[in-house]
Amino acid sequence: MSSKIKSASVKVMLHYDYSYFEASMSLGNDDGISIEEIDNARKSCQRLSDKAVAQYKVSNQKAASHTDNLHKIENFKNQCEKILKKEEGDRTINEIAMIKQYQQDNWESQFYEEYDYDDDDKYKL
């Protein structure tokens, strides 16, 4: 008499850059679960973990560029303050455009690119 697998659990853990990513999944069916279904669940967990690592890499790149952006913001602000000291008739077209941007409420947003672990088509689950 052969036994039916009625429940199974799969778990995938990845280590990348001192961070751990884990995905787990439980399957249950009173009529039985095939090895193929368990293997497909394992693959889905692996894809989730791979996706987490890929998004973590992008997030780290964005965080690293944040420091550079702080310098760009300070530089832009300093340039605009110098331009504002000039007579309006002595400003170049580029300087006028910079001042227009600087006078907007959210002028700093041009230096940031938001990233919230956006999904892409590379990892189909």
mmCIF file with all atom_site columns, C-alpha atoms in Angstrom:
data_model
loop_
_atom_site.group_PDB
_atom_site.id
_atom_site.type_symbol
_atom_site.label_atom_id
_atom_site.label_alt_id
_atom_site.label_comp_id
_atom_site.label_asym_id
_atom_site.label_entity_id
_atom_site.label_seq_id
_atom_site.pdbx_PDB_ins_code
_atom_site.Cartn_x
_atom_site.Cartn_y
_atom_site.Cartn_z
_atom_site.occupancy
_atom_site.B_iso_or_equiv
_atom_site.pdbx_formal_charge
_atom_site.auth_seq_id
_atom_site.auth_comp_id
_atom_site.auth_asym_id
_atom_site.auth_atom_id
_atom_site.pdbx_PDB_model_num
ATOM 1   C CA . MET A 1 1   ? 0.000  0.000  0.000   1.00 0.00 ? 1   MET A CA 1
ATOM 2   C CA . SER A 1 2   ? 1.478  3.365  -1.014  1.00 0.00 ? 2   SER A CA 1
ATOM 3   C CA . SER A 1 3   ? 0.978  6.503  1.036   1.00 0.00 ? 3   SER A CA 1
ATOM 4   C CA . LYS A 1 4   ? -0.523 9.686  -0.311  1.00 0.00 ? 4   LYS A CA 1
ATOM 5   C CA . ILE A 1 5   ? 1.164  12.978 0.437   1.00 0.00 ? 5   ILE A CA 1
ATOM 6   C CA . LYS A 1 6   ? -1.635 15.126 1.857   1.00 0.00 ? 6   LYS A CA 1
ATOM 7   C CA . SER A 1 7   ? 0.425  18.128 2.967   1.00 0.00 ? 7   SER A CA 1
ATOM 8   C CA . ALA A 1 8   ? 3.864  19.455 2.164   1.00 0.00 ? 8   ALA A CA 1
ATOM 9   C CA . SER A 1 9   ? 5.967  22.440 3.032   1.00 0.00 ? 9   SER A CA 1
ATOM 10  C CA . VAL A 1 10  ? 8.734  24.012 0.975   1.00 0.00 ? 10  VAL A CA 1
ATOM 11  C CA . LYS A 1 11  ? 11.190 26.674 2.072   1.00 0.00 ? 11  LYS A CA 1
ATOM 12  C CA . VAL A 1 12  ? 13.952 28.530 0.248   1.00 0.00 ? 12  VAL A CA 1
ATOM 13  C CA . MET A 1 13  ? 16.549 30.652 2.009   1.00 0.00 ? 13  MET A CA 1
ATOM 14  C CA . LEU A 1 14  ? 19.122 32.809 0.262   1.00 0.00 ? 14  LEU A CA 1
ATOM 15  C CA . HIS A 1 15  ? 22.028 34.745 1.670   1.00 0.00 ? 15  HIS A CA 1
ATOM 16  C CA . TYR A 1 16  ? 23.232 37.828 -0.168  1.00 0.00 ? 16  TYR A CA 1
ATOM 17  C CA . ASP A 1 17  ? 25.384 40.691 1.048   1.00 0.00 ? 17  ASP A CA 1
ATOM 18  C CA . TYR A 1 18  ? 24.852 39.889 4.743   1.00 0.00 ? 18  TYR A CA 1
ATOM 19  C CA . SER A 1 19  ? 21.083 39.759 4.319   1.00 0.00 ? 19  SER A CA 1
ATOM 20  C CA . TYR A 1 20  ? 18.828 36.742 4.333   1.00 0.00 ? 20  TYR A CA 1
ATOM 21  C CA . PHE A 1 21  ? 15.830 36.250 2.095   1.00 0.00 ? 21  PHE A CA 1
ATOM 22  C CA . GLU A 1 22  ? 13.334 33.539 2.770   1.00 0.00 ? 22  GLU A CA 1
ATOM 23  C CA . ALA A 1 23  ? 10.150 32.328 1.143   1.00 0.00 ? 23  ALA A CA 1
ATOM 24  C CA . SER A 1 24  ? 8.056  29.426 2.358   1.00 0.00 ? 24  SER A CA 1
ATOM 25  C CA . MET A 1 25  ? 4.868  27.819 1.195   1.00 0.00 ? 25  MET A CA 1
ATOM 26  C CA . SER A 1 26  ? 2.550  25.106 2.483   1.00 0.00 ? 26  SER A CA 1
ATOM 27  C CA . LEU A 1 27  ? 0.447  22.860 0.315   1.00 0.00 ? 27  LEU A CA 1
ATOM 28  C CA . GLY A 1 28  ? -2.474 20.773 1.407   1.00 0.00 ? 28  GLY A CA 1
ATOM 29  C CA . ASN A 1 29  ? -4.975 18.557 -0.365  1.00 0.00 ? 29  ASN A CA 1
ATOM 30  C CA . ASP A 1 30  ? -6.864 15.599 1.105   1.00 0.00 ? 30  ASP A CA 1
ATOM 31  C CA . ASP A 1 31  ? -6.821 13.938 -2.320  1.00 0.00 ? 31  ASP A CA 1
ATOM 32  C CA . GLY A 1 32  ? -3.033 14.029 -2.334  1.00 0.00 ? 32  GLY A CA 1
ATOM 33  C CA . ILE A 1 33  ? -0.211 16.206 -3.646  1.00 0.00 ? 33  ILE A CA 1
ATOM 34  C CA . SER A 1 34  ? 2.104  15.110 -6.400  1.00 0.00 ? 34  SER A CA 1
ATOM 35  C CA . ILE A 1 35  ? 5.859  15.478 -6.332  1.00 0.00 ? 35  ILE A CA 1
ATOM 36  C CA . GLU A 1 36  ? 5.479  17.754 -9.363  1.00 0.00 ? 36  GLU A CA 1
ATOM 37  C CA . GLU A 1 37  ? 3.202  20.101 -7.376  1.00 0.00 ? 37  GLU A CA 1
ATOM 38  C CA . ILE A 1 38  ? 5.722  20.185 -4.534  1.00 0.00 ? 38  ILE A CA 1
ATOM 39  C CA . ASP A 1 39  ? 8.534  20.883 -7.004  1.00 0.00 ? 39  ASP A CA 1
ATOM 40  C CA . ASN A 1 40  ? 6.505  23.704 -8.610  1.00 0.00 ? 40  ASN A CA 1
ATOM 41  C CA . ALA A 1 41  ? 5.958  25.215 -5.160  1.00 0.00 ? 41  ALA A CA 1
ATOM 42  C CA . ARG A 1 42  ? 9.714  25.036 -4.535  1.00 0.00 ? 42  ARG A CA 1
ATOM 43  C CA . LYS A 1 43  ? 10.362 26.810 -7.830  1.00 0.00 ? 43  LYS A CA 1
ATOM 44  C CA . SER A 1 44  ? 7.871  29.530 -6.932  1.00 0.00 ? 44  SER A CA 1
ATOM 45  C CA . CYS A 1 45  ? 9.607  30.046 -3.587  1.00 0.00 ? 45  CYS A CA 1
ATOM 46  C CA . GLN A 1 46  ? 12.972 30.215 -5.347  1.00 0.00 ? 46  GLN A CA 1
ATOM 47  C CA . ARG A 1 47  ? 11.617 32.823 -7.775  1.00 0.00 ? 47  ARG A CA 1
ATOM 48  C CA . LEU A 1 48  ? 10.313 34.909 -4.864  1.00 0.00 ? 48  LEU A CA 1
ATOM 49  C CA . SER A 1 49  ? 13.699 34.773 -3.159  1.00 0.00 ? 49  SER A CA 1
ATOM 50  C CA . ASP A 1 50  ? 15.537 35.629 -6.383  1.00 0.00 ? 50  ASP A CA 1
ATOM 51  C CA . LYS A 1 51  ? 13.182 38.561 -6.915  1.00 0.00 ? 51  LYS A CA 1
ATOM 52  C CA . ALA A 1 52  ? 13.841 39.776 -3.369  1.00 0.00 ? 52  ALA A CA 1
ATOM 53  C CA . VAL A 1 53  ? 17.606 39.737 -3.978  1.00 0.00 ? 53  VAL A CA 1
ATOM 54  C CA . ALA A 1 54  ? 17.257 41.588 -7.299  1.00 0.00 ? 54  ALA A CA 1
ATOM 55  C CA . GLN A 1 55  ? 15.079 44.268 -5.710  1.00 0.00 ? 55  GLN A CA 1
ATOM 56  C CA . TYR A 1 56  ? 17.468 44.516 -2.753  1.00 0.00 ? 56  TYR A CA 1
ATOM 57  C CA . LYS A 1 57  ? 20.317 45.260 -5.166  1.00 0.00 ? 57  LYS A CA 1
ATOM 58  C CA . VAL A 1 58  ? 18.320 48.063 -6.812  1.00 0.00 ? 58  VAL A CA 1
ATOM 59  C CA . SER A 1 59  ? 17.362 49.460 -3.416  1.00 0.00 ? 59  SER A CA 1
ATOM 60  C CA . ASN A 1 60  ? 21.028 49.524 -2.345  1.00 0.00 ? 60  ASN A CA 1
ATOM 61  C CA . GLN A 1 61  ? 22.000 51.359 -5.539  1.00 0.00 ? 61  GLN A CA 1
ATOM 62  C CA . LYS A 1 62  ? 19.299 53.961 -4.882  1.00 0.00 ? 62  LYS A CA 1
ATOM 63  C CA . ALA A 1 63  ? 20.493 54.415 -1.302  1.00 0.00 ? 63  ALA A CA 1
ATOM 64  C CA . ALA A 1 64  ? 24.081 54.901 -2.467  1.00 0.00 ? 64  ALA A CA 1
ATOM 65  C CA . SER A 1 65  ? 23.005 57.566 -4.946  1.00 0.00 ? 65  SER A CA 1
ATOM 66  C CA . HIS A 1 66  ? 21.134 59.374 -2.143  1.00 0.00 ? 66  HIS A CA 1
ATOM 67  C CA . THR A 1 67  ? 24.434 60.693 -0.730  1.00 0.00 ? 67  THR A CA 1
ATOM 68  C CA . ASP A 1 68  ? 25.433 61.973 -4.150  1.00 0.00 ? 68  ASP A CA 1
ATOM 69  C CA . ASN A 1 69  ? 22.027 63.627 -4.485  1.00 0.00 ? 69  ASN A CA 1
ATOM 70  C CA . LEU A 1 70  ? 22.517 65.523 -1.230  1.00 0.00 ? 70  LEU A CA 1
ATOM 71  C CA . HIS A 1 71  ? 25.654 67.054 -2.715  1.00 0.00 ? 71  HIS A CA 1
ATOM 72  C CA . LYS A 1 72  ? 23.789 67.910 -5.941  1.00 0.00 ? 72  LYS A CA 1
ATOM 73  C CA . ILE A 1 73  ? 20.988 69.583 -3.972  1.00 0.00 ? 73  ILE A CA 1
ATOM 74  C CA . GLU A 1 74  ? 23.432 71.720 -2.004  1.00 0.00 ? 74  GLU A CA 1
ATOM 75  C CA . ASN A 1 75  ? 25.291 72.658 -5.184  1.00 0.00 ? 75  ASN A CA 1
ATOM 76  C CA . PHE A 1 76  ? 22.050 73.575 -6.999  1.00 0.00 ? 76  PHE A CA 1
ATOM 77  C CA . LYS A 1 77  ? 20.892 75.656 -4.040  1.00 0.00 ? 77  LYS A CA 1
ATOM 78  C CA . ASN A 1 78  ? 24.230 77.526 -3.869  1.00 0.00 ? 78  ASN A CA 1
ATOM 79  C CA . GLN A 1 79  ? 24.154 78.233 -7.610  1.00 0.00 ? 79  GLN A CA 1
ATOM 80  C CA . CYS A 1 80  ? 20.597 79.562 -7.391  1.00 0.00 ? 80  CYS A CA 1
ATOM 81  C CA . GLU A 1 81  ? 21.461 81.820 -4.471  1.00 0.00 ? 81  GLU A CA 1
ATOM 82  C CA . LYS A 1 82  ? 24.320 83.313 -6.514  1.00 0.00 ? 82  LYS A CA 1
ATOM 83  C CA . ILE A 1 83  ? 22.029 83.795 -9.512  1.00 0.00 ? 83  ILE A CA 1
ATOM 84  C CA . LEU A 1 84  ? 19.429 85.559 -7.364  1.00 0.00 ? 84  LEU A CA 1
ATOM 85  C CA . LYS A 1 85  ? 22.047 88.159 -6.439  1.00 0.00 ? 85  LYS A CA 1
ATOM 86  C CA . LYS A 1 86  ? 22.391 89.092 -10.123 1.00 0.00 ? 86  LYS A CA 1
ATOM 87  C CA . GLU A 1 87  ? 20.198 91.656 -11.807 1.00 0.00 ? 87  GLU A CA 1
ATOM 88  C CA . GLU A 1 88  ? 17.371 89.952 -13.720 1.00 0.00 ? 88  GLU A CA 1
ATOM 89  C CA . GLY A 1 89  ? 18.597 91.386 -17.032 1.00 0.00 ? 89  GLY A CA 1
ATOM 90  C CA . ASP A 1 90  ? 22.055 89.858 -16.507 1.00 0.00 ? 90  ASP A CA 1
ATOM 91  C CA . ARG A 1 91  ? 20.789 86.255 -16.096 1.00 0.00 ? 91  ARG A CA 1
ATOM 92  C CA . THR A 1 92  ? 21.207 83.672 -18.842 1.00 0.00 ? 92  THR A CA 1
ATOM 93  C CA . ILE A 1 93  ? 18.329 81.522 -20.089 1.00 0.00 ? 93  ILE A CA 1
ATOM 94  C CA . ASN A 1 94  ? 19.740 78.544 -18.164 1.00 0.00 ? 94  ASN A CA 1
ATOM 95  C CA . GLU A 1 95  ? 19.960 80.617 -14.997 1.00 0.00 ? 95  GLU A CA 1
ATOM 96  C CA . ILE A 1 96  ? 16.367 81.804 -15.409 1.00 0.00 ? 96  ILE A CA 1
ATOM 97  C CA . ALA A 1 97  ? 15.264 78.172 -15.806 1.00 0.00 ? 97  ALA A CA 1
ATOM 98  C CA . MET A 1 98  ? 17.216 77.164 -12.694 1.00 0.00 ? 98  MET A CA 1
ATOM 99  C CA . ILE A 1 99  ? 15.578 79.922 -10.655 1.00 0.00 ? 99  ILE A CA 1
ATOM 100 C CA . LYS A 1 100 ? 12.148 78.874 -11.923 1.00 0.00 ? 100 LYS A CA 1
ATOM 101 C CA . GLN A 1 101 ? 12.825 75.306 -10.741 1.00 0.00 ? 101 GLN A CA 1
ATOM 102 C CA . TYR A 1 102 ? 14.267 76.547 -7.439  1.00 0.00 ? 102 TYR A CA 1
ATOM 103 C CA . GLN A 1 103 ? 11.165 78.583 -6.679  1.00 0.00 ? 103 GLN A CA 1
ATOM 104 C CA . GLN A 1 104 ? 8.874  75.574 -6.972  1.00 0.00 ? 104 GLN A CA 1
ATOM 105 C CA . ASP A 1 105 ? 7.734  74.018 -3.700  1.00 0.00 ? 105 ASP A CA 1
ATOM 106 C CA . ASN A 1 106 ? 9.157  70.587 -4.506  1.00 0.00 ? 106 ASN A CA 1
ATOM 107 C CA . TRP A 1 107 ? 12.350 71.598 -6.325  1.00 0.00 ? 107 TRP A CA 1
ATOM 108 C CA . GLU A 1 108 ? 14.394 68.986 -4.452  1.00 0.00 ? 108 GLU A CA 1
ATOM 109 C CA . SER A 1 109 ? 12.317 66.146 -5.940  1.00 0.00 ? 109 SER A CA 1
ATOM 110 C CA . GLN A 1 110 ? 14.161 66.459 -9.263  1.00 0.00 ? 110 GLN A CA 1
ATOM 111 C CA . PHE A 1 111 ? 17.194 64.934 -7.538  1.00 0.00 ? 111 PHE A CA 1
ATOM 112 C CA . TYR A 1 112 ? 15.429 61.845 -6.227  1.00 0.00 ? 112 TYR A CA 1
ATOM 113 C CA . GLU A 1 113 ? 14.094 58.743 -7.858  1.00 0.00 ? 113 GLU A CA 1
ATOM 114 C CA . GLU A 1 114 ? 11.669 56.908 -5.626  1.00 0.00 ? 114 GLU A CA 1
ATOM 115 C CA . TYR A 1 115 ? 11.949 53.138 -5.403  1.00 0.00 ? 115 TYR A CA 1
ATOM 116 C CA . ASP A 1 116 ? 9.467  51.001 -3.511  1.00 0.00 ? 116 ASP A CA 1
ATOM 117 C CA . TYR A 1 117 ? 10.486 47.510 -4.563  1.00 0.00 ? 117 TYR A CA 1
ATOM 118 C CA . ASP A 1 118 ? 8.648  47.875 -7.841  1.00 0.00 ? 118 ASP A CA 1
ATOM 119 C CA . ASP A 1 119 ? 7.757  44.725 -9.701  1.00 0.00 ? 119 ASP A CA 1
ATOM 120 C CA . ASP A 1 120 ? 9.147  44.084 -13.144 1.00 0.00 ? 120 ASP A CA 1
ATOM 121 C CA . ASP A 1 121 ? 8.485  41.510 -15.816 1.00 0.00 ? 121 ASP A CA 1
ATOM 122 C CA . LYS A 1 122 ? 11.702 39.590 -15.210 1.00 0.00 ? 122 LYS A CA 1
ATOM 123 C CA . TYR A 1 123 ? 10.257 37.520 -12.383 1.00 0.00 ? 123 TYR A CA 1
ATOM 124 C CA . LYS A 1 124 ? 6.985  35.880 -13.328 1.00 0.00 ? 124 LYS A CA 1
ATOM 125 C CA . LEU A 1 125 ? 5.446  34.047 -10.411 1.00 0.00 ? 125 LEU A CA 1
#
